Amino acid sequence: MDTPEPLLKIRDLHVGYGKKPILRGATYDVLPGECLTLLGANGSGKSTSLNAVCGFVKPTSGSVLFDGIETAGLSPHKIFSHGIAQVSQARDLFPDLTVEDNLRLGAMRRGGKEISQTLQLVYERFPRLAERRKQPTRTLSGGEQQMVAIGRALMSRPRLLLLDEPSGGLSPQFCEEIAKIIDTLKEDGVTMLMVEQNLNLAFRAADRFIVLRDGEVVDGGDVRAMAGDHDAIVREIYL
Amino acid sequence: MSTTMPTSRQRRLRTWAFWAVPVLLLLTPLATNAYTQFIINGMLISILVTLGFTLVIGNLGQLAFANTAFFGIGAYASAILSAKLGLPWIMTIPLAGALGALGGFLASSAALRGIRSYYLAIITLAFGELMRWAYLHTKPLTGGTDGLPLPRETMFGISLSDDTLKFYIFLAVTVVLVKATLNLLRSRFGRAVMAVRENEVATASLAIPTARVILTTFIWSGFVVGCAGALFARHVGHVFPESFGMLHLIASFAMVLVGGLGSVLGAVLGAVVLTALPEYLRAFPGMEELFFGLIVAAVLVAMPLGLASLLRRLSPIFVERYYREES
Ligand SMILES: Nc1ncnc2c1ncn2[C@@H]1O[C@H](COP(=O)(O)OP(=O)(O)OP(=O)(O)O)[C@@H](O)[C@H]1O
Ligand SMILES: [Mg+2]
């Protein structure tokens, strides 16, 4: 059986802040339609990896090929226009604007009628947001704000969605909701690259995982093959 | 503080209310004497000055203080075009607006070079002082310290020194520019302006062209204030460099804050109230400035979000889709 052509190909990626190297030759693929989870200790460069893909940080060397296009070094808005949207760890919402304004801002570059349709889809997926569409975003709970952040990313109809700790600071019920959202996104054919510390969620939602350590990919595999053996992975990540 | 948005019925009511105000104002010349009419004409000018200012510092969130520079550019452009080139004054209004817009373009180029907050404030203040220096030192064009008088002119057979005629022209210009600004802020563009204010980096990452948003807002602000300058030139009939100094800037800033930062309604309220206030304070000779300052300070302490916030609490009609709710 041949594997499909990867949607995202990371090759020998080096990223650093100042003189401090964070990624030192990371190499991995994200296949179309899958959800790949990045695991690693705090500070191992998981967020940095996502930021390098969406252009928030510029790689010092190496290649980021998205659907055959070299995106390493492009500005974030160019990369966004190619169809990569990130839900960052800080969520980066516009707190004083309403939920609906936040969502619409995710699709500024597209036409009006299409926006309304996509907005409808997002509200169907997140009924809680539909109820709160006119509320300033800062008045929402943390979990609801996470929904706004994901919804806003979806407004651009991304081909690759980057999720940085979608469960961060949220209750177990919310993690389950997030897992369901990821499932439906997968059904819709959205490819995802996710960072997730909550291993239950990570293994419930992802198809494959890779482990980052010392700026390199040290392990990885099929999530199903690891089912029930989280201990081995925890040791791999944190020891 | 959470504010409910207006319902569609309330929005219709608001549209009616918006047009009712200028229609009712059409009658003011019947009810006022020449002096009051002169003050009201000044209010209309202040509304535009405050509106342009609040757009940049309130809605866009850029600490730029070139507003009085735009105003002076507009006023001098109108005076020079009328006096030296013999253009009918009414035609100088859009041209003054265009030159004000050019001023806005120059001010935004500082912001777009990444100069922000206090540094942008200093640079734009310097821009204002530079303009004043230019008015003083280009005597053949501006008349220097003597200023530049506008020529006598008539329209529809009525002299343009007639305050009633001026009132109708000023009112028309003000209504058009306020309405256009409201439409701009309610559009997708307005949403992008607010997004830039709240988080410029996040806005850029959504592929929204933030530089174009900043540039356009400054240019529109400069246009509105430049047009106001042309009205002012005719209002006083004689432009002097002193009219465009720090005092004017501080007064406009007070109008922005008293009305409510980033609110169109606030710009109108702040301009009207602070233009009227000195007239009431004439009863206390020698104490006018003191009382003026105290009243402004009291309003700001009691209502940090300005007079517009008071009306918003009264009725959702006054809730603008976009305004700055918290600093
Ligand atoms: N803007 C920055 N400037 C300098 N150093 C940074 C910057 N951002 C991250 N770092 C450093 O890079 C390293 C990796 O950070 P990163 O945020 O990628 O880690 P992470 O794996 O996402 O961690 P966490 O699980 O805590 O979110 C850390 O040591 C961090 O201090
Ligand atoms: Mg992180």
Coordinates of C-alpha atoms and ligand atoms in Angstrom, one line a residue:
Chain A
M1 CA 0.0 0.0 0.0
D2 CA 1.5 3.4 -0.9
T3 CA 1.2 6.2 1.6
P4 CA -0.4 9.3 0.2
E5 CA 1.7 12.4 -0.7
P6 CA 2.1 14.4 2.6
L7 CA 0.2 17.7 2.8
L8 CA 2.9 19.2 4.9
K9 CA 6.6 18.2 4.6
I10 CA 9.0 19.5 7.3
R11 CA 12.6 18.8 6.4
D12 CA 15.7 19.5 8.6
L13 CA 14.0 22.5 10.2
H14 CA 16.2 24.7 12.4
V15 CA 14.6 27.5 14.4
G16 CA 16.1 29.6 17.2
Y17 CA 15.6 32.7 19.2
G18 CA 18.7 34.8 19.0
K19 CA 21.6 32.5 19.4
K20 CA 19.5 29.9 21.2
P21 CA 18.6 27.0 19.0
I22 CA 15.2 25.4 19.7
L23 CA 14.5 23.2 16.7
R24 CA 17.6 21.4 15.4
G25 CA 16.8 19.5 12.3
A26 CA 13.2 18.4 12.9
T27 CA 11.9 16.3 10.0
Y28 CA 8.3 14.9 9.8
D29 CA 5.2 14.7 7.5
V30 CA 1.6 15.5 8.0
L31 CA -0.6 13.3 5.7
P32 CA -3.8 14.7 4.2
G33 CA -6.8 14.2 6.4
E34 CA -5.0 13.1 9.5
C35 CA -4.5 14.6 12.9
L36 CA -0.9 14.5 14.0
T37 CA 0.0 15.3 17.6
L38 CA 3.3 16.8 18.7
L39 CA 4.3 15.6 22.1
G40 CA 7.2 16.8 24.2
A41 CA 8.2 18.3 27.6
N42 CA 7.5 21.9 28.4
G43 CA 9.8 24.1 26.5
S44 CA 10.8 21.4 24.0
G45 CA 9.7 23.6 21.1
K46 CA 6.2 22.4 20.3
S47 CA 4.7 25.9 20.0
T48 CA 7.8 27.0 18.2
S49 CA 7.2 24.2 15.7
L50 CA 3.6 25.4 15.0
N51 CA 4.8 29.0 14.8
A52 CA 7.4 28.1 12.3
V53 CA 4.7 26.5 10.1
C54 CA 2.4 29.5 10.3
G55 CA 5.1 32.0 9.9
F56 CA 5.1 33.7 13.4
V57 CA 8.8 32.7 13.6
K58 CA 11.2 32.5 10.7
P59 CA 13.2 29.2 10.4
T60 CA 16.9 29.7 10.2
S61 CA 17.2 26.9 7.8
G62 CA 15.3 23.9 6.4
S63 CA 12.2 23.5 4.5
V64 CA 8.4 23.7 5.1
L65 CA 6.6 22.4 2.1
F66 CA 2.8 22.9 2.1
D67 CA 1.1 21.1 -0.8
G68 CA 4.3 21.5 -2.8
I69 CA 4.8 25.2 -2.0
E70 CA 7.8 26.4 0.1
T71 CA 6.4 28.5 2.9
A72 CA 9.4 28.8 5.1
G73 CA 10.2 32.5 5.5
L74 CA 6.9 33.8 4.1
S75 CA 5.0 36.3 6.3
P76 CA 2.1 34.9 8.4
H77 CA -0.6 36.5 6.3
K78 CA 0.8 34.9 3.1
I79 CA 0.9 31.5 4.7
F80 CA -2.7 32.1 6.1
S81 CA -3.8 32.9 2.5
H82 CA -2.4 29.5 1.4
G83 CA -4.8 27.8 3.8
I84 CA -2.9 27.3 7.1
A85 CA -4.7 28.7 10.2
Q86 CA -3.4 28.5 13.8
V87 CA -5.3 28.5 17.0
S88 CA -2.5 29.6 19.2
Q89 CA -1.9 28.8 22.8
A90 CA -2.8 32.4 23.8
R91 CA -5.9 32.2 21.5
D92 CA -5.2 35.8 20.3
L93 CA -8.9 36.9 20.2
F94 CA -10.2 40.4 20.0
P95 CA -11.7 40.7 23.5
D96 CA -13.8 43.8 23.1
L97 CA -15.3 42.7 19.8
T98 CA -18.3 40.5 19.7
V99 CA -18.2 36.8 19.0
E100 CA -19.5 37.3 15.6
D101 CA -17.0 40.0 14.8
N102 CA -14.2 37.7 15.9
L103 CA -15.5 35.0 13.6
R104 CA -16.0 37.3 10.6
L105 CA -12.5 38.6 11.0
G106 CA -11.3 35.1 10.3
A107 CA -12.7 35.4 6.8
M108 CA -12.0 39.0 5.8
R109 CA -10.4 38.1 2.5
R110 CA -13.4 36.3 1.1
G111 CA -16.7 37.5 -0.3
G112 CA -19.8 38.4 1.8
K113 CA -22.2 35.7 0.8
E114 CA -19.7 32.9 1.3
I115 CA -18.8 34.3 4.7
S116 CA -22.4 34.1 5.8
Q117 CA -22.6 30.4 4.8
T118 CA -19.4 29.5 6.6
L119 CA -20.6 31.4 9.6
Q120 CA -23.8 29.3 9.6
L121 CA -21.7 26.2 9.6
V122 CA -19.6 27.4 12.5
Y123 CA -22.7 28.2 14.5
E124 CA -24.1 24.8 13.8
R125 CA -20.9 23.2 15.1
F126 CA -20.8 25.5 18.1
P127 CA -24.4 26.3 19.2
R128 CA -23.1 28.0 22.3
L129 CA -21.5 30.6 20.1
A130 CA -24.7 31.2 18.2
E131 CA -26.4 32.1 21.5
R132 CA -23.6 34.5 22.4
R133 CA -22.9 36.0 19.0
K134 CA -23.5 39.6 20.1
Q135 CA -21.6 39.3 23.3
P136 CA -18.1 40.8 23.7
T137 CA -15.7 37.9 23.6
R138 CA -14.1 38.7 26.9
T139 CA -17.4 38.0 28.7
L140 CA -17.2 34.3 27.6
S141 CA -15.8 31.4 29.6
G142 CA -12.4 30.0 28.8
G143 CA -13.8 27.1 27.0
E144 CA -16.2 29.2 25.0
Q145 CA -13.3 31.5 24.0
Q146 CA -11.4 28.4 22.8
M147 CA -14.5 27.6 20.6
V148 CA -14.3 31.2 19.2
A149 CA -10.7 30.7 18.5
I150 CA -11.3 27.4 16.7
G151 CA -14.3 28.8 15.0
R152 CA -12.4 31.8 13.7
A153 CA -9.7 29.6 12.3
L154 CA -12.4 27.5 10.6
M155 CA -13.9 30.7 9.0
S156 CA -11.0 30.8 6.6
R157 CA -11.7 27.2 5.5
P158 CA -8.2 26.1 6.2
R159 CA -6.6 23.1 4.6
L160 CA -4.3 22.7 7.5
L161 CA -5.4 23.6 11.0
L162 CA -2.7 24.1 13.7
L163 CA -4.0 23.6 17.3
D164 CA -1.8 24.6 20.2
E165 CA -3.1 22.9 23.3
P166 CA -6.8 23.1 22.6
S167 CA -7.5 21.6 26.0
G168 CA -5.3 24.1 27.9
G169 CA -6.9 25.0 31.2
L170 CA -10.2 23.5 30.3
S171 CA -12.3 21.0 32.2
P172 CA -12.6 17.3 31.3
Q173 CA -16.1 17.8 29.8
F174 CA -14.6 20.4 27.6
C175 CA -11.8 18.2 26.5
E176 CA -14.4 15.7 25.4
E177 CA -16.2 18.4 23.4
I178 CA -12.9 19.4 21.8
A179 CA -12.3 15.7 20.9
K180 CA -15.7 15.6 19.2
I181 CA -15.0 18.7 17.3
I182 CA -11.7 17.3 16.1
D183 CA -13.6 14.1 15.0
T184 CA -16.1 16.1 12.9
L185 CA -13.3 18.2 11.4
K186 CA -11.6 15.0 10.4
E187 CA -14.8 13.8 8.8
D188 CA -14.8 17.1 6.8
G189 CA -11.3 16.3 5.6
V190 CA -9.5 19.0 7.6
T191 CA -5.9 18.1 8.2
M192 CA -4.6 18.9 11.7
L193 CA -1.3 19.4 13.4
M194 CA -1.9 19.5 17.1
V195 CA 0.1 20.1 20.3
E196 CA -1.6 18.5 23.3
Q197 CA -0.3 17.7 26.8
N198 CA -3.4 15.9 27.8
L199 CA -2.5 12.5 26.6
N200 CA -6.1 11.2 26.9
L201 CA -7.2 13.8 24.5
A202 CA -4.1 13.4 22.3
F203 CA -4.6 9.7 21.9
R204 CA -8.4 9.9 21.6
A205 CA -8.3 12.5 18.8
A206 CA -5.1 12.0 16.9
D207 CA -4.1 9.4 14.3
R208 CA -0.4 9.6 14.8
F209 CA 2.0 11.2 17.2
I210 CA 5.6 12.3 17.2
V211 CA 7.8 13.2 20.1
L212 CA 10.1 16.2 20.2
R213 CA 13.2 16.3 22.3
D214 CA 16.3 18.4 22.1
G215 CA 14.9 20.0 19.0
E216 CA 14.6 16.8 17.1
V217 CA 11.9 14.2 16.4
V218 CA 13.0 11.2 18.6
D219 CA 10.0 8.9 18.3
G220 CA 6.6 8.6 16.7
G221 CA 4.0 6.2 15.6
D222 CA 0.5 5.2 15.1
V223 CA -1.8 6.1 18.0
R224 CA -3.7 2.8 17.8
A225 CA -0.5 0.8 18.1
M226 CA 0.2 2.6 21.4
A227 CA -3.3 2.2 22.8
G228 CA -3.2 1.4 26.5
D229 CA 0.6 1.9 26.7
H230 CA 0.7 5.6 27.7
D231 CA 3.3 4.9 30.3
A232 CA 5.9 4.0 27.7
I233 CA 5.2 7.3 25.9
V234 CA 5.2 9.4 29.1
R235 CA 8.7 7.9 29.9
E236 CA 9.8 8.7 26.3
I237 CA 8.7 12.3 26.6
Y238 CA 9.6 13.4 30.0
L239 CA 12.6 11.3 31.0
Chain B
M1 CA -20.1 46.3 31.9
S2 CA -22.1 44.4 29.3
T3 CA -24.2 46.4 26.9
T4 CA -27.0 44.9 25.0
M5 CA -27.0 45.5 21.3
P6 CA -30.0 47.3 19.8
T7 CA -32.8 45.3 18.2
S8 CA -33.7 45.7 14.6
R9 CA -36.7 47.9 15.7
Q10 CA -34.4 50.1 17.7
R11 CA -32.0 50.3 14.8
R12 CA -34.8 51.6 12.6
L13 CA -35.6 54.1 15.3
R14 CA -32.0 55.1 15.4
T15 CA -32.0 55.8 11.7
W16 CA -35.0 58.0 12.1
A17 CA -33.4 59.8 15.0
F18 CA -30.2 60.3 13.1
W19 CA -32.0 62.1 10.3
A20 CA -34.4 63.9 12.6
V21 CA -31.6 65.8 14.2
P22 CA -30.3 67.7 11.2
V23 CA -33.9 68.2 9.9
L24 CA -34.8 69.9 13.1
L25 CA -31.6 71.8 13.1
L26 CA -32.7 73.4 9.8
L27 CA -35.1 75.5 11.9
T28 CA -32.4 76.9 14.3
P29 CA -31.8 80.1 12.3
L30 CA -35.4 81.0 13.1
A31 CA -34.8 80.7 16.8
T32 CA -31.4 82.2 17.3
N33 CA -29.7 85.6 17.1
A34 CA -26.6 86.2 15.1
Y35 CA -24.3 85.5 18.0
T36 CA -25.8 82.1 18.9
Q37 CA -25.8 81.2 15.3
F38 CA -22.1 81.9 15.2
I39 CA -21.5 79.6 18.2
I40 CA -23.6 76.9 16.6
N41 CA -21.6 77.1 13.4
G42 CA -18.4 76.7 15.5
M43 CA -20.0 73.6 17.1
L44 CA -20.4 72.0 13.7
I45 CA -16.8 72.5 12.9
S46 CA -15.7 71.1 16.2
I47 CA -17.8 68.0 15.6
L48 CA -15.8 67.2 12.5
V49 CA -12.5 68.0 14.2
T50 CA -13.3 65.7 17.1
L51 CA -14.6 63.0 14.8
G52 CA -11.4 62.9 12.9
F53 CA -9.4 62.9 16.1
T54 CA -11.4 60.1 17.8
L55 CA -11.1 57.9 14.7
V56 CA -7.3 57.8 15.0
I57 CA -6.8 57.7 18.8
G58 CA -10.0 56.0 19.8
N59 CA -11.0 53.6 17.0
L60 CA -7.6 52.8 15.5
G61 CA -5.9 53.2 18.8
Q62 CA -2.9 55.1 17.5
L63 CA -1.5 57.8 19.8
A64 CA -1.2 60.4 16.9
F65 CA -1.6 64.1 17.7
A66 CA -1.5 65.5 14.2
N67 CA -5.1 66.4 14.2
T68 CA -4.6 70.2 14.6
A69 CA -2.0 70.0 11.8
F70 CA -4.7 68.5 9.5
F71 CA -7.1 71.3 10.6
G72 CA -4.5 74.0 9.9
I73 CA -3.6 72.5 6.5
G74 CA -7.3 72.5 5.6
A75 CA -7.9 76.1 6.8
Y76 CA -4.8 77.5 5.0
A77 CA -5.5 75.5 1.9
S78 CA -9.0 76.9 1.7
A79 CA -7.8 80.5 2.5
I80 CA -4.9 80.4 0.0
L81 CA -7.0 78.8 -2.8
S82 CA -9.7 81.5 -2.3
A83 CA -7.5 84.5 -1.8
K84 CA -4.6 83.7 -4.1
L85 CA -6.2 81.6 -6.8
G86 CA -9.7 83.1 -6.7
L87 CA -11.4 79.8 -6.4
P88 CA -15.0 79.9 -5.1
W89 CA -14.8 79.0 -1.4
I90 CA -17.3 76.1 -1.7
M91 CA -14.9 74.4 -4.1
T92 CA -12.0 74.7 -1.7
I93 CA -13.8 72.4 0.8
P94 CA -13.0 69.1 -1.0
L95 CA -9.5 70.4 -1.9
A96 CA -8.8 71.3 1.7
G97 CA -10.0 67.8 2.6
A98 CA -7.7 66.3 0.1
L99 CA -4.7 68.2 1.5
G100 CA -5.8 67.2 5.0
A101 CA -5.8 63.6 3.7
L102 CA -2.3 64.1 2.5
G103 CA -1.4 65.2 6.0
G104 CA -3.0 62.0 7.3
F105 CA -0.9 60.1 4.8
L106 CA 2.3 61.7 6.2
A107 CA 1.3 61.0 9.8
S108 CA 0.5 57.4 9.0
S109 CA 3.8 56.9 7.3
A110 CA 5.4 57.4 10.8
A111 CA 3.0 54.8 12.3
L112 CA 3.7 52.4 9.4
R113 CA 7.5 52.7 10.0
G114 CA 6.7 51.0 13.3
I115 CA 6.8 54.2 15.4
R116 CA 4.2 53.7 18.1
S117 CA 2.8 55.0 21.3
Y118 CA 4.8 57.8 22.9
Y119 CA 7.2 58.0 20.0
L120 CA 4.3 58.5 17.6
A121 CA 2.8 61.1 19.9
I122 CA 6.0 63.1 19.9
I123 CA 6.6 62.9 16.2
T124 CA 3.0 63.9 15.3
L125 CA 3.2 66.8 17.8
A126 CA 6.3 67.9 16.1
F127 CA 4.5 67.7 12.8
G128 CA 1.9 70.1 14.1
E129 CA 4.5 72.6 15.3
L130 CA 6.4 72.3 12.0
M131 CA 3.2 73.2 10.2
R132 CA 2.8 76.3 12.4
W133 CA 6.3 77.3 11.7
A134 CA 5.6 76.9 8.0
Y135 CA 2.5 79.2 8.3
L136 CA 4.7 81.8 10.0
H137 CA 7.6 81.6 7.6
T138 CA 5.9 81.5 4.2
K139 CA 4.6 85.1 4.4
P140 CA 3.9 85.6 0.6
L141 CA 1.6 82.6 0.7
T142 CA 0.1 82.7 4.2
G143 CA 0.6 86.3 5.3
G144 CA 2.8 85.1 8.2
T145 CA 1.9 86.6 11.6
D146 CA -0.7 88.9 9.9
G147 CA -2.6 85.9 8.8
L148 CA -4.6 85.6 5.6
P149 CA -8.1 87.1 5.1
L150 CA -10.6 85.4 2.9
P151 CA -12.0 87.5 0.1
R152 CA -15.6 88.7 0.1
E153 CA -17.8 86.3 -1.8
T154 CA -21.5 85.7 -2.5
M155 CA -23.4 82.5 -3.1
F156 CA -27.0 82.5 -4.4
G157 CA -26.7 86.3 -4.2
I158 CA -26.1 86.1 -0.4
S159 CA -22.9 87.2 1.2
L160 CA -20.7 84.4 2.6
S161 CA -20.3 86.5 5.7
D162 CA -23.9 85.7 6.5
D163 CA -24.0 83.2 9.4
T164 CA -27.3 81.7 8.3
L165 CA -26.0 80.8 4.9
K166 CA -22.8 79.4 6.4
F167 CA -24.9 77.4 8.9
Y168 CA -26.7 75.5 6.1
I169 CA -23.5 74.8 4.2
F170 CA -21.7 73.7 7.4
L171 CA -24.6 71.5 8.4
A172 CA -24.7 69.8 5.0
V173 CA -21.0 69.1 5.1
T174 CA -21.1 67.8 8.7
V175 CA -24.0 65.5 8.1
V176 CA -22.4 64.0 5.0
L177 CA -19.1 63.4 6.7
V178 CA -20.6 62.0 9.9
K179 CA -22.8 59.7 7.9
A180 CA -20.0 58.5 5.7
T181 CA -17.8 57.9 8.8
L182 CA -20.6 55.9 10.4
N183 CA -21.0 53.8 7.3
L184 CA -17.2 53.2 7.1
L185 CA -17.1 52.1 10.7
R186 CA -20.1 49.7 10.3
S187 CA -18.5 48.0 7.3
R188 CA -16.0 45.2 7.2
F189 CA -13.4 47.9 7.1
G190 CA -14.6 49.2 10.5
R191 CA -14.3 45.8 12.0
A192 CA -10.7 45.6 10.8
V193 CA -10.0 49.0 12.3
M194 CA -11.1 47.7 15.7
A195 CA -9.2 44.5 15.3
V196 CA -6.0 46.4 14.6
R197 CA -6.6 48.5 17.7
E198 CA -7.1 45.4 19.9
N199 CA -4.3 43.1 18.5
E200 CA -2.4 44.2 15.5
V201 CA -0.3 41.0 15.3
A202 CA -3.3 38.7 15.4
T203 CA -5.0 40.9 12.8
A204 CA -2.1 40.6 10.4
S205 CA -1.9 36.9 10.9
L206 CA -5.5 36.6 9.7
A207 CA -4.3 38.0 6.4
I208 CA -5.9 41.4 7.0
P209 CA -3.8 44.1 5.4
T210 CA -3.1 46.1 8.6
A211 CA -0.9 48.6 6.9
R212 CA -3.7 49.5 4.5
V213 CA -6.2 49.7 7.4
I214 CA -4.0 52.1 9.3
L215 CA -3.2 54.2 6.2
T216 CA -6.9 54.5 5.2
T217 CA -8.0 55.5 8.6
F218 CA -5.4 58.3 8.9
I219 CA -6.3 59.5 5.4
W220 CA -10.0 59.6 6.1
S221 CA -9.4 61.3 9.4
G222 CA -7.2 63.9 7.6
F223 CA -9.9 64.4 5.0
V224 CA -12.7 65.0 7.5
V225 CA -10.5 67.4 9.6
G226 CA -9.2 69.1 6.5
C227 CA -12.8 69.8 5.3
A228 CA -13.4 71.2 8.8
G229 CA -10.4 73.5 8.3
A230 CA -12.0 75.0 5.2
L231 CA -15.3 75.6 7.1
F232 CA -13.2 77.3 9.9
A233 CA -11.5 79.6 7.4
R234 CA -14.8 80.9 6.2
H235 CA -16.3 80.8 9.7
V236 CA -13.7 83.3 11.1
G237 CA -12.9 84.9 7.8
H238 CA -9.2 85.3 8.5
V239 CA -6.8 82.5 9.3
F240 CA -3.9 83.1 11.8
P241 CA -1.1 80.6 12.8
E242 CA -2.1 80.9 16.5
S243 CA -5.4 79.2 15.8
F244 CA -3.6 75.9 15.1
G245 CA -1.4 75.5 18.1
M246 CA -1.3 73.4 21.3
L247 CA -4.4 75.1 22.7
H248 CA -6.6 73.9 19.8
L249 CA -5.1 70.4 20.1
I250 CA -5.8 70.2 23.8
A251 CA -9.3 71.5 23.4
S252 CA -10.0 68.9 20.7
F253 CA -8.5 66.2 22.9
A254 CA -10.8 67.2 25.7
M255 CA -13.8 67.0 23.4
V256 CA -12.8 63.5 22.4
L257 CA -12.4 62.3 26.0
V258 CA -15.5 64.1 27.3
G259 CA -17.6 62.6 24.5
G260 CA -16.1 59.1 24.8
L261 CA -13.0 57.8 23.0
G262 CA -13.7 56.0 19.8
S263 CA -17.4 56.9 19.6
V264 CA -19.0 58.9 16.8
L265 CA -21.9 59.9 19.1
G266 CA -19.3 60.9 21.7
A267 CA -17.5 63.1 19.1
V268 CA -20.7 65.0 18.5
L269 CA -21.6 65.3 22.2
G270 CA -18.1 66.3 23.3
A271 CA -17.9 69.0 20.6
V272 CA -21.3 70.4 21.4
V273 CA -20.9 70.5 25.1
L274 CA -17.4 71.9 25.3
T275 CA -18.2 74.5 22.6
A276 CA -21.2 75.7 24.6
L277 CA -19.6 75.5 28.0
P278 CA -17.4 78.7 27.7
E279 CA -20.5 80.6 26.8
Y280 CA -22.1 79.7 30.1
L281 CA -18.9 80.4 32.0
R282 CA -18.9 84.0 30.8
A283 CA -20.9 84.8 33.9
F284 CA -17.8 84.2 35.9
P285 CA -15.2 86.5 34.5
G286 CA -11.6 85.6 35.4
M287 CA -12.6 82.1 36.5
E288 CA -13.6 80.7 33.1
E289 CA -10.5 78.6 32.5
L290 CA -10.5 77.3 36.0
F291 CA -14.1 76.2 35.9
F292 CA -13.7 74.8 32.4
G293 CA -10.9 72.6 33.5
L294 CA -12.7 71.5 36.7
I295 CA -15.8 70.6 34.8
V296 CA -13.9 68.6 32.2
A297 CA -12.0 66.8 35.0
A298 CA -15.2 66.1 36.9
V299 CA -16.9 64.6 33.8
L300 CA -13.9 62.4 33.2
V301 CA -13.7 61.2 36.7
A302 CA -17.5 60.5 36.9
M303 CA -17.7 59.0 33.4
P304 CA -14.3 57.7 32.1
L305 CA -16.1 56.5 29.0
G306 CA -17.5 59.9 28.3
L307 CA -21.0 61.3 27.8
A308 CA -21.8 58.7 25.1
S309 CA -21.6 56.0 27.8
L310 CA -24.4 57.8 29.7
L311 CA -26.7 57.7 26.7
R312 CA -25.8 54.0 26.1
R313 CA -27.0 53.3 29.6
L314 CA -30.3 55.1 28.9
S315 CA -31.1 53.2 25.7
P316 CA -29.5 50.6 23.4
I317 CA -30.4 52.9 20.5
F318 CA -27.1 54.7 21.4
V319 CA -25.0 51.6 21.3
E320 CA -22.7 51.9 18.4
R321 CA -21.6 48.7 16.9
Y322 CA -18.0 49.7 17.4
Y323 CA -16.8 51.7 20.3
R324 CA -14.1 51.5 22.8
E325 CA -15.7 50.1 26.0
E326 CA -12.6 49.7 28.1
S327 CA -9.3 51.3 28.0
Ligands
LIG1 N1 9.8 34.7 21.5 C1 10.8 34.0 22.2 N2 12.0 34.5 22.5 C2 12.9 33.8 23.1 N3 12.8 32.5 23.5 C3 11.6 31.9 23.2 C4 10.5 32.6 22.6 N4 9.5 31.8 22.5 C5 9.9 30.6 23.0 N5 11.1 30.7 23.5 C6 11.9 29.6 24.2 O1 11.9 28.5 23.3 C7 11.7 27.3 24.0 C8 10.6 26.5 23.4 O2 9.4 27.2 23.6 P1 8.0 26.7 23.1 O3 7.0 27.7 23.4 O4 8.1 26.3 21.7 O5 7.8 25.4 24.0 P2 6.6 24.4 24.1 O6 7.1 23.1 23.8 O7 5.4 24.9 23.4 O8 6.3 24.5 25.7 P3 4.9 24.4 26.5 O9 4.6 23.0 26.6 O10 5.3 25.0 27.8 O11 3.9 25.2 25.8 C9 11.5 27.7 25.4 O12 12.7 27.5 26.1 C10 11.2 29.1 25.4 O13 11.7 29.8 26.5
MG2 MG 3.6 25.7 23.9

